[in-house]
Structures are given as structure tokens and as C-alpha cells.
XYZ file of C-alpha atoms in Angstrom:
436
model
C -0.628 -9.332 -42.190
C -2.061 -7.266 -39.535
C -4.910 -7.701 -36.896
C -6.862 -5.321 -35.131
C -6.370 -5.587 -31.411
C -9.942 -5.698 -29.432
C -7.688 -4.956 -25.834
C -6.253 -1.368 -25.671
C -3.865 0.515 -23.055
C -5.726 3.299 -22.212
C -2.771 4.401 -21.225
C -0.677 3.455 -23.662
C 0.314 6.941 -24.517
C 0.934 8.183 -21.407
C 3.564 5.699 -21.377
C 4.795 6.659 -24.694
C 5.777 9.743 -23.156
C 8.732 8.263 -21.235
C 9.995 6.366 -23.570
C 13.700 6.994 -24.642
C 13.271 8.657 -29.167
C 16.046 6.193 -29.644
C 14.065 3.061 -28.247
C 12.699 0.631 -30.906
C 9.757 -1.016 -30.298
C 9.558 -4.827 -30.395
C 6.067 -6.795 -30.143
C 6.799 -9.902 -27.912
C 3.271 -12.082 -27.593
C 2.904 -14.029 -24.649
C 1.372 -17.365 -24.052
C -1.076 -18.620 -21.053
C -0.913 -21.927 -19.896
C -3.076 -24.757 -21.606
C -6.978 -24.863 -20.955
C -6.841 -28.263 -19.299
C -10.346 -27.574 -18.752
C -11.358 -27.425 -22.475
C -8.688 -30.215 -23.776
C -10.336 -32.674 -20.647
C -13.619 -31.641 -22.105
C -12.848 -32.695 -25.865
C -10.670 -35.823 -24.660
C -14.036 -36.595 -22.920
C -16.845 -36.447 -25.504
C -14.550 -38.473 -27.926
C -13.876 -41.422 -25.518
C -17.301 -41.473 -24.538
C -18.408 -41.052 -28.179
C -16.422 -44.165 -28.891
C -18.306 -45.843 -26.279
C -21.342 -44.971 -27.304
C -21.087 -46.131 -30.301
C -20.358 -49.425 -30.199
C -23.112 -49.691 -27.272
C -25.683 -48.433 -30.036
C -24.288 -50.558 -33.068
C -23.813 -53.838 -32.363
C -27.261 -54.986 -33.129
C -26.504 -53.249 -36.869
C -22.742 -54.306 -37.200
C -24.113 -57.975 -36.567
C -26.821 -57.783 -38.971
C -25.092 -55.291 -41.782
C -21.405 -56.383 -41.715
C -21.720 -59.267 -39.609
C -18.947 -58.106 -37.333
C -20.909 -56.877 -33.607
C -17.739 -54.832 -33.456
C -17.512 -52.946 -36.709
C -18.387 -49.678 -36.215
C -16.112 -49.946 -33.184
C -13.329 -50.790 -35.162
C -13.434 -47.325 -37.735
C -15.236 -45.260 -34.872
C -11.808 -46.402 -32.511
C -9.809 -45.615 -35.562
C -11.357 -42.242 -35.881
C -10.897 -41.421 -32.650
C -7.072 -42.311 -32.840
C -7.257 -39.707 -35.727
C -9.063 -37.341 -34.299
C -7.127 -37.322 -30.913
C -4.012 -36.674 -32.756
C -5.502 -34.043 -34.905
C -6.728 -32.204 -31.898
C -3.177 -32.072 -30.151
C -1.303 -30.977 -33.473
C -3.729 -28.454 -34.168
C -3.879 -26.982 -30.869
C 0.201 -26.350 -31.055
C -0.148 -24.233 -34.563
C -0.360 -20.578 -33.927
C -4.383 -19.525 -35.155
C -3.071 -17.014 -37.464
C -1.581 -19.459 -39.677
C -5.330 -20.260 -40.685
C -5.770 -15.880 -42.282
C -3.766 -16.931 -45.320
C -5.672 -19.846 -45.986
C -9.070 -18.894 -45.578
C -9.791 -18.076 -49.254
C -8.431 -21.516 -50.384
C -10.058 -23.356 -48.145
C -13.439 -22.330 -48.804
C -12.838 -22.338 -52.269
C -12.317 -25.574 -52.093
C -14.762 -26.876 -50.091
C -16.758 -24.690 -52.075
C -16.009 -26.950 -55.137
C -16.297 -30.304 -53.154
C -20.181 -29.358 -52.385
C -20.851 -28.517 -56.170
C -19.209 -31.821 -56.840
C -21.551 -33.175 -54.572
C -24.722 -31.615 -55.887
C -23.132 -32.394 -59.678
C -23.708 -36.133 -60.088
C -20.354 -37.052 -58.446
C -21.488 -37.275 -54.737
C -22.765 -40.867 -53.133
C -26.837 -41.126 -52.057
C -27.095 -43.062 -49.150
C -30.781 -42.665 -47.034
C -31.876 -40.541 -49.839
C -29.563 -37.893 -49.877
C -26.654 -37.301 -52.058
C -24.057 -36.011 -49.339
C -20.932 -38.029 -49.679
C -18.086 -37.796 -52.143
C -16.453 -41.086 -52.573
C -12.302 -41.038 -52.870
C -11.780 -45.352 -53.237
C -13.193 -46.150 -49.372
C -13.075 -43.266 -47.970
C -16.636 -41.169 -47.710
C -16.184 -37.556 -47.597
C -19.131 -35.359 -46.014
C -18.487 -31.661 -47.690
C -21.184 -30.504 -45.098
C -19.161 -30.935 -42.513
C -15.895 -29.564 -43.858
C -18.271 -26.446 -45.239
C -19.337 -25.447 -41.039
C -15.820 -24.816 -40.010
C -14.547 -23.477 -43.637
C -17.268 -20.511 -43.239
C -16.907 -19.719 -39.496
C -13.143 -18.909 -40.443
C -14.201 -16.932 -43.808
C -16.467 -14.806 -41.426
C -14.113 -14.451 -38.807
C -11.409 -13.153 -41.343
C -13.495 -10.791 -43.189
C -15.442 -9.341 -40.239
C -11.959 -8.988 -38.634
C -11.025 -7.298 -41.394
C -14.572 -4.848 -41.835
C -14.712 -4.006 -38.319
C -15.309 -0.492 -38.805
C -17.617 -1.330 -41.296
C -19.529 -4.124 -40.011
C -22.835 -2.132 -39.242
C -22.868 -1.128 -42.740
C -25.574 -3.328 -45.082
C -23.173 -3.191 -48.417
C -19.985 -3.901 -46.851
C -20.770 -5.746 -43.192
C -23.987 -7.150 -43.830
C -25.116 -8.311 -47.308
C -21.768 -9.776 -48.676
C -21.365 -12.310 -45.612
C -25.404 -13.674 -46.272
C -24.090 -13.821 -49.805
C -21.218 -16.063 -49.104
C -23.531 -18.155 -46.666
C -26.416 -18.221 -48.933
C -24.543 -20.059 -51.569
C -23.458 -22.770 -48.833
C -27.173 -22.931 -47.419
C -28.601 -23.248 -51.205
C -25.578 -26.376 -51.835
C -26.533 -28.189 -48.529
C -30.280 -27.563 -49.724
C -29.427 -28.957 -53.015
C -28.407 -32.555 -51.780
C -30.308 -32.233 -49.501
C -28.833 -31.691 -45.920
C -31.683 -29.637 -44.440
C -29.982 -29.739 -40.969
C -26.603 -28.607 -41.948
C -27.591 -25.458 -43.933
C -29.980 -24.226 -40.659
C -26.679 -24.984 -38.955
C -25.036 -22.131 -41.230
C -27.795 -19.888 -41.361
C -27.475 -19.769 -37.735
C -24.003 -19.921 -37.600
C -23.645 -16.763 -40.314
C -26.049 -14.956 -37.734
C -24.556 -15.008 -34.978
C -21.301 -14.381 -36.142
C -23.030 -10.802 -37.558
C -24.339 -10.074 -34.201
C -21.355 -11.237 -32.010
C -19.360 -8.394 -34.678
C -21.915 -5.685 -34.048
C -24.146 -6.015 -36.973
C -27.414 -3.613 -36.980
C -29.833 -6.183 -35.002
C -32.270 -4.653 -37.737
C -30.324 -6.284 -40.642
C -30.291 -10.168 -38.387
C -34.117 -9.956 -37.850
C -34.979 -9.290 -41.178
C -32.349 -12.032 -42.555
C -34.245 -14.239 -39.964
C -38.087 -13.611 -41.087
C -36.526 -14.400 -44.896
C -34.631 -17.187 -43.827
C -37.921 -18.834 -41.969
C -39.831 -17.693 -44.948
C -37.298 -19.564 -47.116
C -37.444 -22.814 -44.829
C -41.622 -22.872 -45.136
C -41.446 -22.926 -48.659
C -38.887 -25.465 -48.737
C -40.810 -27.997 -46.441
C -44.073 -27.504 -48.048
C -42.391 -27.474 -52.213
C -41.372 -30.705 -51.368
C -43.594 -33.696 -50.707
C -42.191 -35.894 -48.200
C -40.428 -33.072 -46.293
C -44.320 -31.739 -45.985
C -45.154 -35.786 -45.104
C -42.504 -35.794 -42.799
C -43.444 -32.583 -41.106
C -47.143 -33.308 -40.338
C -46.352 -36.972 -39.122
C -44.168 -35.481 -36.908
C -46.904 -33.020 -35.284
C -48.929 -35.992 -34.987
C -46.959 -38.886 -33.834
C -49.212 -40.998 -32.370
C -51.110 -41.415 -35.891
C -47.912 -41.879 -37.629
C -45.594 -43.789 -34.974
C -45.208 -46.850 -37.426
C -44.577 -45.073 -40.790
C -43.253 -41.637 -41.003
C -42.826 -40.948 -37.284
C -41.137 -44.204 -36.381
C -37.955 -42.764 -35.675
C -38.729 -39.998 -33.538
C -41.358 -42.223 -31.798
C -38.815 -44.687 -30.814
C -36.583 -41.911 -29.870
C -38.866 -40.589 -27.438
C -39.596 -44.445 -26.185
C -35.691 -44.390 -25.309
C -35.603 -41.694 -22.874
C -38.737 -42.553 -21.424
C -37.551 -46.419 -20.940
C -34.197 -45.108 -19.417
C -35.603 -43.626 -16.104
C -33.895 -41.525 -14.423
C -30.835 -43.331 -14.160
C -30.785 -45.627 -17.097
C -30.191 -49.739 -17.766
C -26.579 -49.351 -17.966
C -24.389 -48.874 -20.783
C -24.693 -51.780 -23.226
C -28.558 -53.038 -21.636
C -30.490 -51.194 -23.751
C -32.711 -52.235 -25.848
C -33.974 -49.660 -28.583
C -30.868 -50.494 -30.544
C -33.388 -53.266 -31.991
C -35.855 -50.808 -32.988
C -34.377 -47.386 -33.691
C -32.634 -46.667 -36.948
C -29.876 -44.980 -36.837
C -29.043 -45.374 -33.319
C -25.406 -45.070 -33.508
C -25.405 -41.930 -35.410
C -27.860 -38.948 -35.723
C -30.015 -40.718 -32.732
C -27.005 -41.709 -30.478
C -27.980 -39.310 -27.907
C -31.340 -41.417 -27.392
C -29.490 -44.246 -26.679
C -27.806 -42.192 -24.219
C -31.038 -41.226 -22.511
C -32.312 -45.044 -22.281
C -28.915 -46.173 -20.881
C -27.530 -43.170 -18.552
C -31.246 -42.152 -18.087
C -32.270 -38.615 -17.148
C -28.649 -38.149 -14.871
C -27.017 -38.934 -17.934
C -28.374 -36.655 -20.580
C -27.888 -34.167 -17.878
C -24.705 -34.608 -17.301
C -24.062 -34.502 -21.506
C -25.422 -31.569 -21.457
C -23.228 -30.081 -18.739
C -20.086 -31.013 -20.499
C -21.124 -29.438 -23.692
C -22.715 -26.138 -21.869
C -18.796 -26.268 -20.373
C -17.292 -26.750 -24.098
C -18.966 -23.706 -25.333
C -18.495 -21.724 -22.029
C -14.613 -22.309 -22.204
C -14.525 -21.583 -26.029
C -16.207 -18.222 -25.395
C -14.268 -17.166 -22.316
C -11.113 -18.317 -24.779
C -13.042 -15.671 -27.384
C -13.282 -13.295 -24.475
C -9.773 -13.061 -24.070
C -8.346 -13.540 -27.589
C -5.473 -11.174 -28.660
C -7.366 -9.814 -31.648
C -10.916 -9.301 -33.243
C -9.965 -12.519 -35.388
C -9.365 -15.005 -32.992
C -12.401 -13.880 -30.790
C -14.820 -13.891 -33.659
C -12.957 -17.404 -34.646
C -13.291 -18.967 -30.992
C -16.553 -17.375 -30.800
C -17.542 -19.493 -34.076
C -16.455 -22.483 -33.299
C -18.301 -22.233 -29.755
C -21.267 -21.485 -31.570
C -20.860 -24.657 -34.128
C -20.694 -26.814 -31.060
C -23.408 -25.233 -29.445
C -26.239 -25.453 -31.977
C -25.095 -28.438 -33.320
C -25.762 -30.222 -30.014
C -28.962 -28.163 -29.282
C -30.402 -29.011 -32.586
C -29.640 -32.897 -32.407
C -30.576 -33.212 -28.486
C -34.147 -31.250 -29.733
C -34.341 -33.725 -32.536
C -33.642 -36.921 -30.636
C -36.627 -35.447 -27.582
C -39.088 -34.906 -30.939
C -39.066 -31.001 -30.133
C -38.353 -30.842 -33.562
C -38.388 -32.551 -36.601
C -35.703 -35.200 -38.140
C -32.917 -32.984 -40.183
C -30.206 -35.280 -39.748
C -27.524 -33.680 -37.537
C -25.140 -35.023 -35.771
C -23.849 -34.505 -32.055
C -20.501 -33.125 -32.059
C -18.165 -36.045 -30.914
C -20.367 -39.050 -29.660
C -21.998 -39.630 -32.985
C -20.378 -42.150 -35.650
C -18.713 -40.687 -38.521
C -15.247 -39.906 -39.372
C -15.869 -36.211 -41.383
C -17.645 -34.788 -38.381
C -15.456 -36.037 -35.683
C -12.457 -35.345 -37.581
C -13.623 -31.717 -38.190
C -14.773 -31.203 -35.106
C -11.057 -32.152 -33.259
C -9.613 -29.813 -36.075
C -11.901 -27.106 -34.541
C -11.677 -27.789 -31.166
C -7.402 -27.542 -31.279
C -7.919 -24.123 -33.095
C -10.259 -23.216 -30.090
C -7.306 -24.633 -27.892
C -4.743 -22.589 -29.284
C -6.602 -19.002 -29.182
C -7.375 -19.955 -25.328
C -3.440 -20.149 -25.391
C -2.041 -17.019 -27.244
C -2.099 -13.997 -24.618
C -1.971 -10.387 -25.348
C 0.812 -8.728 -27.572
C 2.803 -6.367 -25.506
C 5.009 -3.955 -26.902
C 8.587 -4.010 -25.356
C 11.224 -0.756 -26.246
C 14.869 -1.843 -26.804
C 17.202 1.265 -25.638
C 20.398 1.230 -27.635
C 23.607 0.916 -24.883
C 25.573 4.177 -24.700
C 28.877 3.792 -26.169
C 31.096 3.416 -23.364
C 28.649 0.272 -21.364
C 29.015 -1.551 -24.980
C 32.866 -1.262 -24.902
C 33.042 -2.279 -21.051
C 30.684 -4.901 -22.011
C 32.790 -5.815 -25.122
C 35.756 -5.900 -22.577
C 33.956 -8.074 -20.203
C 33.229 -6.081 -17.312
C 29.205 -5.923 -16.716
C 29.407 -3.440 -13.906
C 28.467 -0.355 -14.155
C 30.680 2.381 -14.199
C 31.904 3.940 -10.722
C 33.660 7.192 -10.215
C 36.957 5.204 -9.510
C 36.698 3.295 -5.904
C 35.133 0.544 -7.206
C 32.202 0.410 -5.091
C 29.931 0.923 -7.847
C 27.578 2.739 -5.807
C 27.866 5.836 -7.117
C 27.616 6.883 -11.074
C 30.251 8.569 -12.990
C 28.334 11.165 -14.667
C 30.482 13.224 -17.407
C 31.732 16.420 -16.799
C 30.896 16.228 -12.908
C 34.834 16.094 -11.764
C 35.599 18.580 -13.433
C 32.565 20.861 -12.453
C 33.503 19.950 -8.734
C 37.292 20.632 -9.342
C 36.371 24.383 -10.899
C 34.456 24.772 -7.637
């Protein structure tokens, strides 16, 4: 396999020029020292996820499973998981991942048909789970990292092509498309907006006509307005939430009570484990966790959140920046962006700036798919912040009389018979001088 380099010489063949026609070339690829910065970042979010967690679910672990520490207990395990996923993934070279791109979203292709095909598991409404004995699956979540690789591979590999609309533009929507319509299909509203977005600005980040993105975009939107209104209680849903007030004990509880949190938590918050909108808010360990967050850490502590996942996606696109090829910059640059939106679009959710779509946020909310594929992601993000620049070293055959002193045993170089070595013993000087 081959990759296109995005760093060249521009003097590369200058230096060609002095280098020896018997001299064969030999890539060597050299390796920078681990982002401590990123891998304290992701060690971060997932022991603070854990914590979070079990502040926002003891009030439902006592009631649901009576057990206060339940979703402790699998988020904990999960984390173990996840922890050791991150660090094993981070020491496999990237490139590994080219030759498996095709399978892989194949596959989890097939797992979201099986979803949509009367095999998946409804739970809230929504039929996004595939059951293997007691382990849940979420497809959705496998599907954001599957397609950020596809399109890193094949806009790698259409680089020259990418601002084309038959070759760089329409078969990547294709590919995305038929993800978005699956997602649709169960439906996950919020994780096929994440891969819209994710497919465009992949496109952009390759150089795809700006033209081609816009006009994706207005479709796209188009495409999302017919979706909300076809469908009753999405419509129900969306004018409850433009009107909360009217609708704050029905249709708008959630993101009433969501907005109640951050408003009760001040600007420093009750402490971790004081709150008290776990008794009220649904889903407070999981797509609302980051309301909990705001009542407990208060204003200071959303703020800080935010700072460590603004430096997440700022290290995974300086690690994108500086990626030996156009594959692991458009990967790193992928994966930055799946972080990115994902925790835009669930901190805008949980502050009622937009509707519910029932995202997660990357690392502090419970669930073993996304926190699972999100370690996976961020120890492919590691390694590319790892692998440096290929640099092409020329090997000079020996001439024949260093390989037989060398053979002999004697490293020095030759002399012209005092044994000082300072001097070179060039052939056929001696005897020039002796003619003399």
C-alpha cells in the first residue's frame, strides 16, 4: 500500500543530485514522543465520566435495580475496558486500519440493517440496540468512527480528484447518505446529523468545491424539515420545545429541568453528589449528564468541561497537522471533529439551544458502545500524534577493499603506510609521485 505524503522537501532533488548512482534508498519513519497532553486529556474525561455517573444515577439505580451503585458498577467496568482499549490502540501503527476499512464498514453496515430489520432492541421508543445474550450493542456508535476512516481512506486515495463532483464529491454523500437514512430509520435523529456533519467536514478539510458542501447543506436542512414535520411527535416535540414554558410538564419536561440544573448550580455548584435534579430529570446519567454537571460544578465547572474538550480537539488537529500522510491527517482530523460536534451538540441540547436528539457526550455519559468507541478513537488519534515524518536514508555499498579490512577486523581506515591514519591512500597516487 502506498500513501501520499502531504510534507515535501522542496529540496529534495537538489539533494538527489549528490547522491552516490550506487546508493539504495531506504525509508526509515521516525517516531515523536507520546502526546501526554492528549492521553492526560482522555484519562481525564473517563475518570470524571465515571464520577459523574454514579453522582447522577443513584436516585435511578435505587429505584430501577435497587442497587444505588449499579450503574457504577458497569460504568467502572467500562471504564476498565475502555482504558485498556485506549493504551493498546494507541501502540498499533494507524495504517494497519487502510486494509480494514472496507470490512469494517461493511459490517457495521450490516449491524444497522439488522437493527432497522426487526432484530434490534426498542428501548425509549427507538429501536437502536442489537442484543448479543446481555450485552447491548449501539451500531450508531460503531457507524461514526467506521465512516470517518472510510472517508479518510478514500479521500486519501482521490486527492487529486477530490474537487471533482463524480469522483470527490457525490460518491462520499452516497456512502454517508445510506448511514444517515439507517440512523433515520430507527430512529437516531442525533447520530445521523452527527454524520452529515461529520461527512462535511471531512469534504472541506480535503478541498472539496465549497459550492458542492453548501448545496449538500441546504438539501440536508431541507431533508431534516421534512423529517420533523412527516412525523408527529418529532413536530410535537419541536414546538414544545420553542415554547417551554407552556409545555414544561409534558413534552418539554426534560429540557425544562435541564435548564433548572444549571440555573440551580450557580456559579460554582452544590458539590459533586448534592444535587438534586437527579430526582426530577430523566435521563440524568446519560444524554443529560452534562446538566448534572452544571448544577453540581456550576458555571466554573461547565467551563472548565468545555476547556478540556476545546484541548481534545485542539491536540487531535495539531496531531492532523503534522501527520505523515494525507490519511492520517484526514483520519486525526475526523476523529477531532467526532469529538467536537458530539460535545457541541449534547452541551446545546442539555442548555435547550436546541432540541432533544439524544446524543451523548463523548466520555462522561453512561454507556459502554460510546465510551468504548470513543477510547478506540482516541488511541488511533494517539498514535498519528506519534508517527513522525518518513525520511528517506541512501545506503552506499562499501568499496571492496574497506569490506575485506572490515571482514579482517580492522575498522580503520586505510593510511598510506605510517599508521597515522590521517592521510588517505588514494590509488595510483605513489606511483604518480614516484614517475615525478
Amino acid at each position: 500500500m502506498s500513501f501520499r505524503n502531504v510534507r515535501r522537501d522542496p529540496v529534495e532533488a537538489v539533494k538527489n543530485l549528490a547522491v552516490p548512482l550506487d546508493a539504495k534508498p531506504n525509508e526509515e519513519a521516525s517516531q515523536r514522543p507520546v502526546d501526554l497532553v492528549l492521553a492526560a486529556v482522555v484519562v481525564a474525561l473517563i475518570g470524571f465520566g465515571v464520577v459523574m455517573v454514579y453522582s447522577a444515577s443513584t436516585v435511578q439505580g435505587t429505584t430501577q435495580h435497587h442497587d444505588p451503585q449499579f450503574f457504577l458498577k458497569r460504568q467502572g467496568s467500562f471504564a476498565l475496558v475502555a482504558l485498556t482499549l485506549f493504551f493498546v490502540t494507541s501502540l498499533f501503527d494507524y495504517h494497519r486500519l487502510y486494509k480494514l476499512t472496507y470490512p469494517v464498514l461493511v459490517s457495521v453496515g450490516a449491524l444497522l440493517v439488522l437493527c432497522v430489520a426487526g432484530f434490534g432492541h426498542t428501548g425509549g421508543g427507538a429501536t437502536r440496540w442489537l442484543s448479543v445474550g446481555p450485552i447491548h450493542i449501539q451500531p450508531a456508535e460503531l457507524a461514526k468512527l467506521a465512516l470517518v476512516s472510510w472517508l479518510a481512506y478514500s479521500l486519501a486515495k482521490k486527492a487529486e480528484k477530490v474537487k471533482t463532483f463524480t469522483v470527490g464529491f457525490l460518491p462520499h454523500l452516497l456512502v454517508a447518505g445510506v448511514f444517515v437514512l439507517l440512523c433515520m430509520k430507527q430512529p437516531d435523529f442525533g447520530s445521523a446529523v452527527v454524520l452529515l456533519l461529520l461527512t462535511f467536514t471531512m469534504l472541506f478539510v480535503a478541498g472539496a468545491k465549497v459550492g458542492y458542501i453548501l448545496g449538500a447543506t441546504i438539501l440536508g436542512g431541507a431533508f431534516a424539515v421534512i423529517s420533523i414535520v412527516s412525523r408527529e411527535y418529532r413536530y410535537a416535540r419541536y414546538l414544545a420545545w420553542m415554547n417551554m414554558d407552556a409545555h414544561r410538564q409534558d413534552l418539554a419536561y426534560q429540557p425544562f429541568q435541564s435548564v433548572m440544573s444549571f440555573g440551580s448550580g450557580g456559579t460554582f455548584g452544590l458539590g459533586i453528589g448534592r444535587g438534586l435534579q437527579t430526582l426530577y430529570l430523566p435521563e440524568a446519567h446519560n444524554d443529560f449528564v452534562a446538566a448534572i454537571v452544571g448544577e453540581e460544578l456550576g458555571f466554573v465547572g461547565v467551563l472548565g468541561l468545555s476547556a478540556i474538550f476545546f484541548t481534545l480537539v485542539a491536540r487531535g488537529v495539531r496531531a492532523a497537522l503534522r501527520a505523515p500522510d494525507d490519511y492520517g491527517s484526514y483520519l486525526a482530523f475526523g476523529i477531532s471533529a467526532m469529538f467536537g460536534i458530539q460535545a457541541i451538540l449534547n452541551l446545546s441540547v442539555a442548555l435547550a439551544i436546541l432540541p432533544t436528539k439524544g446524543l451523548t457526550l463523548p466520555f462522561i455519559s453512561y454507556g459502554g458502545s460510546s465510551l468504548l468507541m470513543n477510547a478506540i478513537a482516541a488511541g488511533v488519534l494517539l498514535n498519528i500524534s506519534r508517527q513522525g515524518e518518513k525520511k528517506t536514508v541512501y545506503e552506499t555499498p562499501l568499496p571492496p577493499d574497506v569490506s575485506e579490512r572490515r571482514r579482517d577486523g580492522d575498522e580503520g581506515l586505510p593510511t598510506d603506510g605510517d599508521g597515522a591514519g590521517d592521510d588517505l591512500a588514494l590509488p595510483g597516487l605513489d606511483d604518480a609521485e614516484g614517475a615525478e
